[in-house]
Amino acid sequence: MSHTTLKPTAAPTGAAASGQGPRRVSGARRGREPRAIPYTLLAPAAVVLVVVVGYPLVRLVLISFHDYGLRSLFTGVSPWAGFANYTAVFHSADLVPMLVRTALFCLALAGATLVIGMACALMMKSLGRRMRSLMVFSLITAWAMPNIAATLLWTWLFQPTYGVVNWLLTQTHLFGDLRQHDWTASAVSGLFMVWLLVVWQSVPFVAVTLYAGVSQVPAEYYEAAELDGAGYLRRFRVVTVPFLRPVLLLVAMMSVIWDFNVFNQIWLLTAGGPHGGTSTLVVWSFTKAFASQSYGQGAAIAVLSTALLTVLMWYYVRRMVRAGEGL
């Protein structure tokens, strides 16, 4: 009679004893959780953007399709006008001059801001720590000045009879007696005065942003270019500019947006005059809506301006994304 020997089995321990073995997370669940995190983090900002920007924009588009005038403010009734407001805007004799003036003025502002901002950034990189800190402090102080306060200060500086700028120019004896000169009497001098103010307000942000980019360029690249016999301008062209291309596109895009929407400086300094010579699309939309009491046409001009700026920004964003991918 044979005896079967039974071997004792090891007692289950740990997770096996409790029946909880290692769980395997499915690949689909692993893929869903990280993808949902960015959308979850962006959701609050998206909600605020829709409420703050989305509703006014939709309301603006609706007003542009209605005959919304002074009577509508009291009665609350605005008849449907269809594309009549847009037709009136496109047939207006002011449309082409406004478009040309806005484009040239925006180009002059953005170009000067980028050139002067880049020069300030390169200057800060070459200065010592104390002088660089003083320069950054001065730029931040100018940038932090409220828009309205800076514009009123500019009005005092260029004021006839008592203006500091007129007095200083008169003391140089280069342009004759300018103490009674009115800068707002002509469109050219009025736009020049606004151009100086907007550039002065915009340069600090661009300069500090570009300095942050310039300070991140590795010094080895400059040393290698210098060993190859490259001068300062060539080092700037082959080293600095390629590294700063994404940052340059970013500040250029933001400068175009800001300069396209300049209103306070123009309205407080020249009120769009003389004879509309300093008006841009933004000022034209305001005067058409509130001076002519034609809110529908004012809204139509604002919608066209927004569409034009959106197309331009789409082009800039594509360039910026491609520049970032090329690094």
mmCIF file of C-alpha atoms in Angstrom:
data_model
loop_
_atom_site.group_PDB
_atom_site.id
_atom_site.type_symbol
_atom_site.label_atom_id
_atom_site.label_comp_id
_atom_site.label_asym_id
_atom_site.label_seq_id
_atom_site.Cartn_x
_atom_site.Cartn_y
_atom_site.Cartn_z
ATOM 1 C CA MET A 1 0.000 0.000 0.000
ATOM 2 C CA SER A 2 1.548 3.193 -1.142
ATOM 3 C CA HIS A 3 1.368 6.323 0.880
ATOM 4 C CA THR A 4 0.960 9.680 -0.846
ATOM 5 C CA THR A 5 3.087 12.372 0.635
ATOM 6 C CA LEU A 6 1.322 15.673 0.856
ATOM 7 C CA LYS A 7 3.532 18.726 0.616
ATOM 8 C CA PRO A 8 2.414 21.637 2.709
ATOM 9 C CA THR A 9 1.649 24.713 0.691
ATOM 10 C CA ALA A 10 3.020 28.108 1.703
ATOM 11 C CA ALA A 11 0.563 30.320 3.451
ATOM 12 C CA PRO A 12 -0.548 33.273 1.334
ATOM 13 C CA THR A 13 0.939 36.490 2.479
ATOM 14 C CA GLY A 14 0.524 40.189 1.731
ATOM 15 C CA ALA A 15 -1.721 41.239 -1.109
ATOM 16 C CA ALA A 16 -2.242 37.613 -2.225
ATOM 17 C CA ALA A 17 -3.778 36.713 1.136
ATOM 18 C CA SER A 18 -6.333 39.448 0.909
ATOM 19 C CA GLY A 19 -7.140 38.640 -2.698
ATOM 20 C CA GLN A 20 -5.816 41.993 -3.937
ATOM 21 C CA GLY A 21 -3.172 41.235 -6.517
ATOM 22 C CA PRO A 22 -1.371 43.893 -8.540
ATOM 23 C CA ARG A 23 -3.850 45.768 -10.649
ATOM 24 C CA ARG A 24 -3.021 46.630 -14.195
ATOM 25 C CA VAL A 25 -4.199 50.035 -15.359
ATOM 26 C CA SER A 26 -5.599 49.908 -18.840
ATOM 27 C CA GLY A 27 -3.817 51.866 -21.544
ATOM 28 C CA ALA A 28 -6.972 53.770 -22.449
ATOM 29 C CA ARG A 29 -7.386 55.008 -18.883
ATOM 30 C CA ARG A 30 -3.719 55.942 -18.703
ATOM 31 C CA GLY A 31 -4.056 57.942 -21.913
ATOM 32 C CA ARG A 32 -7.264 59.713 -20.936
ATOM 33 C CA GLU A 33 -6.111 61.149 -17.611
ATOM 34 C CA PRO A 34 -3.046 63.109 -18.856
ATOM 35 C CA ARG A 35 -4.999 64.421 -21.851
ATOM 36 C CA ALA A 36 -7.776 65.755 -19.663
ATOM 37 C CA ILE A 37 -5.439 67.644 -17.328
ATOM 38 C CA PRO A 38 -4.590 70.551 -19.714
ATOM 39 C CA TYR A 39 -8.255 71.051 -20.621
ATOM 40 C CA THR A 40 -9.214 71.011 -16.944
ATOM 41 C CA LEU A 41 -6.602 73.640 -16.121
ATOM 42 C CA LEU A 42 -7.633 75.827 -19.067
ATOM 43 C CA ALA A 43 -11.370 75.552 -18.384
ATOM 44 C CA PRO A 44 -11.616 78.457 -15.862
ATOM 45 C CA ALA A 45 -9.708 80.812 -18.163
ATOM 46 C CA ALA A 46 -11.839 79.709 -21.109
ATOM 47 C CA VAL A 47 -15.055 80.399 -19.176
ATOM 48 C CA VAL A 48 -13.840 83.882 -18.177
ATOM 49 C CA LEU A 49 -12.774 84.583 -21.770
ATOM 50 C CA VAL A 50 -16.167 83.547 -23.134
ATOM 51 C CA VAL A 51 -18.009 85.706 -20.611
ATOM 52 C CA VAL A 52 -15.772 88.772 -20.862
ATOM 53 C CA VAL A 53 -15.012 88.686 -24.601
ATOM 54 C CA GLY A 54 -17.491 86.295 -26.172
ATOM 55 C CA TYR A 55 -20.732 87.963 -25.120
ATOM 56 C CA PRO A 56 -19.683 91.550 -26.057
ATOM 57 C CA LEU A 57 -18.421 90.294 -29.416
ATOM 58 C CA VAL A 58 -21.678 88.474 -30.164
ATOM 59 C CA ARG A 59 -23.645 91.541 -29.061
ATOM 60 C CA LEU A 60 -21.498 93.726 -31.310
ATOM 61 C CA VAL A 61 -22.179 91.507 -34.327
ATOM 62 C CA LEU A 62 -25.922 91.577 -33.625
ATOM 63 C CA ILE A 63 -25.974 95.372 -33.368
ATOM 64 C CA SER A 64 -24.130 95.646 -36.691
ATOM 65 C CA PHE A 65 -27.102 93.945 -38.403
ATOM 66 C CA HIS A 66 -29.705 96.289 -36.882
ATOM 67 C CA ASP A 67 -30.711 99.888 -37.481
ATOM 68 C CA TYR A 68 -29.531 100.872 -34.029
ATOM 69 C CA GLY A 69 -29.648 104.620 -33.523
ATOM 70 C CA LEU A 70 -30.556 107.196 -30.924
ATOM 71 C CA ARG A 71 -34.234 106.193 -31.001
ATOM 72 C CA SER A 72 -33.341 102.604 -30.147
ATOM 73 C CA LEU A 73 -31.700 103.761 -26.904
ATOM 74 C CA PHE A 74 -35.047 105.101 -25.651
ATOM 75 C CA THR A 75 -37.505 102.654 -27.202
ATOM 76 C CA GLY A 76 -35.380 99.513 -27.009
ATOM 77 C CA VAL A 77 -36.566 98.606 -30.526
ATOM 78 C CA SER A 78 -34.011 98.271 -33.320
ATOM 79 C CA PRO A 79 -35.285 97.202 -36.776
ATOM 80 C CA TRP A 80 -33.406 94.527 -38.683
ATOM 81 C CA ALA A 81 -31.139 96.162 -41.281
ATOM 82 C CA GLY A 82 -29.342 93.173 -42.751
ATOM 83 C CA PHE A 83 -26.118 94.151 -44.481
ATOM 84 C CA ALA A 84 -27.155 97.813 -44.862
ATOM 85 C CA ASN A 85 -24.616 99.001 -42.268
ATOM 86 C CA TYR A 86 -21.787 97.088 -43.943
ATOM 87 C CA THR A 87 -22.850 98.393 -47.355
ATOM 88 C CA ALA A 88 -22.770 101.962 -46.043
ATOM 89 C CA VAL A 89 -19.310 101.424 -44.591
ATOM 90 C CA PHE A 90 -17.910 99.908 -47.804
ATOM 91 C CA HIS A 91 -19.353 102.742 -49.891
ATOM 92 C CA SER A 92 -18.027 105.421 -47.540
ATOM 93 C CA ALA A 93 -15.344 107.712 -48.934
ATOM 94 C CA ASP A 94 -13.514 107.504 -45.581
ATOM 95 C CA LEU A 95 -12.913 103.742 -45.704
ATOM 96 C CA VAL A 96 -9.781 103.655 -47.877
ATOM 97 C CA PRO A 97 -8.040 106.604 -46.145
ATOM 98 C CA MET A 98 -8.816 105.047 -42.758
ATOM 99 C CA LEU A 99 -7.410 101.664 -43.813
ATOM 100 C CA VAL A 100 -4.242 103.183 -45.276
ATOM 101 C CA ARG A 101 -3.687 105.504 -42.322
ATOM 102 C CA THR A 102 -4.278 102.714 -39.799
ATOM 103 C CA ALA A 103 -1.899 100.325 -41.585
ATOM 104 C CA LEU A 104 0.904 102.882 -41.975
ATOM 105 C CA PHE A 105 0.501 104.208 -38.445
ATOM 106 C CA CYS A 106 0.489 100.691 -36.968
ATOM 107 C CA LEU A 107 3.546 99.718 -39.038
ATOM 108 C CA ALA A 108 5.431 102.838 -37.935
ATOM 109 C CA LEU A 109 4.580 102.229 -34.285
ATOM 110 C CA ALA A 110 5.431 98.522 -34.245
ATOM 111 C CA GLY A 111 8.627 98.983 -36.265
ATOM 112 C CA ALA A 112 9.966 101.779 -34.077
ATOM 113 C CA THR A 113 9.013 99.910 -30.901
ATOM 114 C CA LEU A 114 10.881 96.769 -31.987
ATOM 115 C CA VAL A 115 13.994 98.646 -33.134
ATOM 116 C CA ILE A 116 14.267 100.819 -30.016
ATOM 117 C CA GLY A 117 13.328 97.908 -27.742
ATOM 118 C CA MET A 118 16.023 95.710 -29.281
ATOM 119 C CA ALA A 119 18.599 98.489 -28.891
ATOM 120 C CA CYS A 120 17.656 98.877 -25.207
ATOM 121 C CA ALA A 121 17.874 95.107 -24.677
ATOM 122 C CA LEU A 122 21.364 94.930 -26.200
ATOM 123 C CA MET A 123 22.404 97.951 -24.147
ATOM 124 C CA MET A 124 21.203 96.299 -20.927
ATOM 125 C CA LYS A 125 23.175 93.169 -21.784
ATOM 126 C CA SER A 126 26.401 95.152 -22.156
ATOM 127 C CA LEU A 127 25.920 97.287 -19.013
ATOM 128 C CA GLY A 128 27.066 96.429 -15.521
ATOM 129 C CA ARG A 129 24.712 95.125 -12.863
ATOM 130 C CA ARG A 130 24.006 98.482 -11.203
ATOM 131 C CA MET A 131 23.428 100.427 -14.401
ATOM 132 C CA ARG A 132 21.318 97.584 -15.791
ATOM 133 C CA SER A 133 19.163 97.566 -12.667
ATOM 134 C CA LEU A 134 18.730 101.343 -12.917
ATOM 135 C CA MET A 135 17.736 101.071 -16.577
ATOM 136 C CA VAL A 136 15.244 98.288 -15.891
ATOM 137 C CA PHE A 137 13.761 100.327 -13.052
ATOM 138 C CA SER A 138 13.389 103.355 -15.340
ATOM 139 C CA LEU A 139 11.711 101.278 -18.045
ATOM 140 C CA ILE A 140 9.306 99.647 -15.607
ATOM 141 C CA THR A 141 8.432 103.050 -14.130
ATOM 142 C CA ALA A 142 7.571 104.436 -17.571
ATOM 143 C CA TRP A 143 5.554 101.326 -18.413
ATOM 144 C CA ALA A 144 3.650 101.424 -15.114
ATOM 145 C CA MET A 145 2.417 104.989 -15.637
ATOM 146 C CA PRO A 146 -1.359 104.997 -16.247
ATOM 147 C CA ASN A 147 -2.363 105.523 -19.849
ATOM 148 C CA ILE A 148 -4.564 108.550 -19.233
ATOM 149 C CA ALA A 149 -2.038 110.225 -16.931
ATOM 150 C CA ALA A 150 0.760 109.786 -19.479
ATOM 151 C CA THR A 151 -1.423 111.217 -22.256
ATOM 152 C CA LEU A 152 -2.364 114.273 -20.175
ATOM 153 C CA LEU A 153 1.318 114.789 -19.357
ATOM 154 C CA TRP A 154 2.089 114.636 -23.075
ATOM 155 C CA THR A 155 -0.600 117.238 -23.705
ATOM 156 C CA TRP A 156 1.127 119.589 -21.280
ATOM 157 C CA LEU A 157 4.570 118.943 -22.794
ATOM 158 C CA PHE A 158 3.390 119.848 -26.321
ATOM 159 C CA GLN A 159 1.044 122.660 -25.308
ATOM 160 C CA PRO A 160 1.401 125.973 -27.190
ATOM 161 C CA THR A 161 2.801 128.936 -25.235
ATOM 162 C CA TYR A 162 3.560 126.939 -22.062
ATOM 163 C CA GLY A 163 4.765 123.624 -23.506
ATOM 164 C CA VAL A 164 8.218 122.405 -22.491
ATOM 165 C CA VAL A 165 8.914 120.853 -25.893
ATOM 166 C CA ASN A 166 8.136 124.093 -27.740
ATOM 167 C CA TRP A 167 10.359 126.045 -25.336
ATOM 168 C CA LEU A 168 13.277 123.622 -25.724
ATOM 169 C CA LEU A 169 13.039 123.624 -29.513
ATOM 170 C CA THR A 170 12.938 127.409 -29.502
ATOM 171 C CA GLN A 171 16.090 127.550 -27.337
ATOM 172 C CA THR A 172 18.033 125.541 -29.929
ATOM 173 C CA HIS A 173 17.395 128.288 -32.546
ATOM 174 C CA LEU A 174 17.220 125.578 -35.223
ATOM 175 C CA PHE A 175 13.527 125.828 -36.076
ATOM 176 C CA GLY A 176 12.781 129.450 -35.208
ATOM 177 C CA ASP A 177 10.286 130.559 -32.597
ATOM 178 C CA LEU A 178 7.992 127.593 -31.824
ATOM 179 C CA ARG A 179 6.494 128.856 -28.587
ATOM 180 C CA GLN A 180 3.094 129.344 -30.236
ATOM 181 C CA HIS A 181 3.254 126.227 -32.415
ATOM 182 C CA ASP A 182 0.173 124.008 -32.194
ATOM 183 C CA TRP A 183 1.111 120.376 -32.846
ATOM 184 C CA THR A 184 -2.507 119.393 -33.416
ATOM 185 C CA ALA A 185 -3.040 121.930 -36.207
ATOM 186 C CA SER A 186 -1.842 119.494 -38.887
ATOM 187 C CA ALA A 187 -2.347 115.766 -39.303
ATOM 188 C CA VAL A 188 1.377 115.052 -39.752
ATOM 189 C CA SER A 189 2.516 116.782 -36.557
ATOM 190 C CA GLY A 190 -0.475 115.383 -34.661
ATOM 191 C CA LEU A 191 0.308 111.816 -35.693
ATOM 192 C CA PHE A 192 3.976 112.408 -34.882
ATOM 193 C CA MET A 193 3.048 113.525 -31.369
ATOM 194 C CA VAL A 194 0.857 110.443 -30.875
ATOM 195 C CA TRP A 195 3.609 108.240 -32.361
ATOM 196 C CA LEU A 196 6.149 109.510 -29.837
ATOM 197 C CA LEU A 197 3.775 108.870 -26.937
ATOM 198 C CA VAL A 198 2.773 105.339 -27.960
ATOM 199 C CA VAL A 199 6.363 104.298 -28.701
ATOM 200 C CA TRP A 200 7.498 105.696 -25.340
ATOM 201 C CA GLN A 201 4.789 103.648 -23.609
ATOM 202 C CA SER A 202 5.442 100.445 -25.592
ATOM 203 C CA VAL A 203 9.247 100.247 -25.575
ATOM 204 C CA PRO A 204 9.666 99.167 -21.903
ATOM 205 C CA PHE A 205 7.734 95.900 -22.291
ATOM 206 C CA VAL A 206 9.490 95.023 -25.554
ATOM 207 C CA ALA A 207 12.934 95.928 -24.175
ATOM 208 C CA VAL A 208 12.569 93.854 -20.992
ATOM 209 C CA THR A 209 11.120 90.894 -22.913
ATOM 210 C CA LEU A 210 13.894 90.933 -25.508
ATOM 211 C CA TYR A 211 16.531 91.328 -22.801
ATOM 212 C CA ALA A 212 15.216 88.168 -21.150
ATOM 213 C CA GLY A 213 15.692 86.394 -24.488
ATOM 214 C CA VAL A 214 19.124 87.880 -25.212
ATOM 215 C CA SER A 215 20.427 86.880 -21.782
ATOM 216 C CA GLN A 216 19.609 83.225 -22.555
ATOM 217 C CA VAL A 217 21.782 83.014 -25.689
ATOM 218 C CA PRO A 218 24.805 80.797 -24.877
ATOM 219 C CA ALA A 219 28.069 82.739 -24.807
ATOM 220 C CA GLU A 220 29.812 79.890 -26.667
ATOM 221 C CA TYR A 221 28.003 80.812 -29.876
ATOM 222 C CA TYR A 222 29.280 84.368 -29.712
ATOM 223 C CA GLU A 223 32.805 83.129 -29.000
ATOM 224 C CA ALA A 224 32.697 80.720 -31.943
ATOM 225 C CA ALA A 225 31.419 83.441 -34.268
ATOM 226 C CA GLU A 226 34.107 85.820 -33.037
ATOM 227 C CA LEU A 227 36.800 83.213 -33.680
ATOM 228 C CA ASP A 228 35.483 82.896 -37.224
ATOM 229 C CA GLY A 229 36.102 86.603 -37.694
ATOM 230 C CA ALA A 230 32.479 87.758 -37.430
ATOM 231 C CA GLY A 231 31.977 91.381 -36.433
ATOM 232 C CA TYR A 232 29.312 92.730 -34.110
ATOM 233 C CA LEU A 233 26.644 93.140 -36.789
ATOM 234 C CA ARG A 234 27.278 89.691 -38.225
ATOM 235 C CA ARG A 235 27.148 88.088 -34.764
ATOM 236 C CA PHE A 236 23.858 89.859 -34.194
ATOM 237 C CA ARG A 237 22.505 88.586 -37.520
ATOM 238 C CA VAL A 238 23.675 84.945 -37.354
ATOM 239 C CA VAL A 239 23.470 84.327 -33.588
ATOM 240 C CA THR A 240 21.159 86.727 -31.803
ATOM 241 C CA VAL A 241 18.342 87.006 -34.332
ATOM 242 C CA PRO A 242 17.871 83.242 -34.918
ATOM 243 C CA PHE A 243 17.715 82.597 -31.169
ATOM 244 C CA LEU A 244 15.277 85.466 -30.633
ATOM 245 C CA ARG A 245 13.020 84.696 -33.604
ATOM 246 C CA PRO A 246 10.131 83.236 -31.524
ATOM 247 C CA VAL A 247 10.373 86.075 -29.004
ATOM 248 C CA LEU A 248 10.571 88.678 -31.772
ATOM 249 C CA LEU A 249 7.466 87.269 -33.434
ATOM 250 C CA LEU A 250 5.647 87.272 -30.092
ATOM 251 C CA VAL A 251 6.428 90.900 -29.243
ATOM 252 C CA ALA A 252 5.736 91.913 -32.850
ATOM 253 C CA MET A 253 2.316 90.284 -32.692
ATOM 254 C CA MET A 254 1.482 91.935 -29.382
ATOM 255 C CA SER A 255 2.750 95.310 -30.618
ATOM 256 C CA VAL A 256 0.544 95.101 -33.708
ATOM 257 C CA ILE A 257 -2.493 94.285 -31.550
ATOM 258 C CA TRP A 258 -1.809 97.171 -29.157
ATOM 259 C CA ASP A 259 -0.975 99.687 -31.887
ATOM 260 C CA PHE A 260 -3.977 98.712 -33.991
ATOM 261 C CA ASN A 261 -6.269 99.425 -31.032
ATOM 262 C CA VAL A 262 -4.709 102.741 -29.954
ATOM 263 C CA PHE A 263 -7.575 105.034 -29.006
ATOM 264 C CA ASN A 264 -6.976 106.947 -25.756
ATOM 265 C CA GLN A 265 -3.821 108.654 -26.962
ATOM 266 C CA ILE A 266 -5.343 109.766 -30.279
ATOM 267 C CA TRP A 267 -8.640 110.884 -28.786
ATOM 268 C CA LEU A 268 -7.149 112.833 -25.880
ATOM 269 C CA LEU A 269 -4.406 114.490 -27.928
ATOM 270 C CA THR A 270 -6.092 115.255 -31.265
ATOM 271 C CA ALA A 271 -9.685 113.897 -31.055
ATOM 272 C CA GLY A 272 -9.077 112.500 -34.543
ATOM 273 C CA GLY A 273 -8.582 115.945 -36.056
ATOM 274 C CA PRO A 274 -7.918 118.089 -37.826
ATOM 275 C CA HIS A 275 -10.711 117.108 -40.240
ATOM 276 C CA GLY A 276 -10.228 113.428 -39.432
ATOM 277 C CA GLY A 277 -6.555 113.503 -40.424
ATOM 278 C CA THR A 278 -5.437 111.550 -37.343
ATOM 279 C CA SER A 279 -8.381 109.138 -37.184
ATOM 280 C CA THR A 280 -7.861 105.398 -37.431
ATOM 281 C CA LEU A 281 -10.381 102.586 -37.717
ATOM 282 C CA VAL A 282 -10.887 102.502 -33.953
ATOM 283 C CA VAL A 283 -11.466 106.262 -33.734
ATOM 284 C CA TRP A 284 -13.717 106.155 -36.810
ATOM 285 C CA SER A 285 -15.855 103.449 -35.210
ATOM 286 C CA PHE A 286 -16.204 105.538 -32.045
ATOM 287 C CA THR A 287 -17.100 108.781 -33.817
ATOM 288 C CA LYS A 288 -19.547 107.037 -36.157
ATOM 289 C CA ALA A 289 -21.332 105.429 -33.206
ATOM 290 C CA PHE A 290 -21.359 108.237 -30.643
ATOM 291 C CA ALA A 291 -20.923 111.430 -32.652
ATOM 292 C CA SER A 292 -23.218 110.481 -35.549
ATOM 293 C CA GLN A 293 -25.521 108.380 -33.312
ATOM 294 C CA SER A 294 -25.238 105.520 -35.811
ATOM 295 C CA TYR A 295 -24.414 102.634 -33.539
ATOM 296 C CA GLY A 296 -25.089 100.040 -36.207
ATOM 297 C CA GLN A 297 -22.470 101.447 -38.567
ATOM 298 C CA GLY A 298 -20.042 101.928 -35.682
ATOM 299 C CA ALA A 299 -20.513 98.281 -34.761
ATOM 300 C CA ALA A 300 -20.010 97.249 -38.395
ATOM 301 C CA ILE A 301 -16.688 99.122 -38.513
ATOM 302 C CA ALA A 302 -15.627 97.448 -35.259
ATOM 303 C CA VAL A 303 -16.543 94.009 -36.631
ATOM 304 C CA LEU A 304 -14.550 94.625 -39.810
ATOM 305 C CA SER A 305 -11.582 95.816 -37.747
ATOM 306 C CA THR A 306 -11.774 92.704 -35.576
ATOM 307 C CA ALA A 307 -11.928 90.443 -38.633
ATOM 308 C CA LEU A 308 -8.941 92.196 -40.207
ATOM 309 C CA LEU A 309 -6.916 91.934 -37.011
ATOM 310 C CA THR A 310 -7.888 88.253 -36.586
ATOM 311 C CA VAL A 311 -6.599 87.384 -40.069
ATOM 312 C CA LEU A 312 -3.362 89.233 -39.388
ATOM 313 C CA MET A 313 -2.893 87.521 -36.030
ATOM 314 C CA TRP A 314 -3.584 84.099 -37.578
ATOM 315 C CA TYR A 315 -0.668 84.709 -39.939
ATOM 316 C CA TYR A 316 1.590 85.806 -37.066
ATOM 317 C CA VAL A 317 0.642 82.802 -34.926
ATOM 318 C CA ARG A 318 1.475 80.416 -37.765
ATOM 319 C CA ARG A 319 4.854 82.077 -38.216
ATOM 320 C CA MET A 320 5.516 81.942 -34.482
ATOM 321 C CA VAL A 321 4.615 78.238 -34.235
ATOM 322 C CA ARG A 322 6.837 77.394 -37.191
ATOM 323 C CA ALA A 323 9.699 79.391 -35.681
ATOM 324 C CA GLY A 324 9.305 77.534 -32.391
ATOM 325 C CA GLU A 325 9.299 74.153 -34.149
ATOM 326 C CA GLY A 326 12.444 75.050 -36.061
ATOM 327 C CA LEU A 327 14.526 75.491 -32.902
#
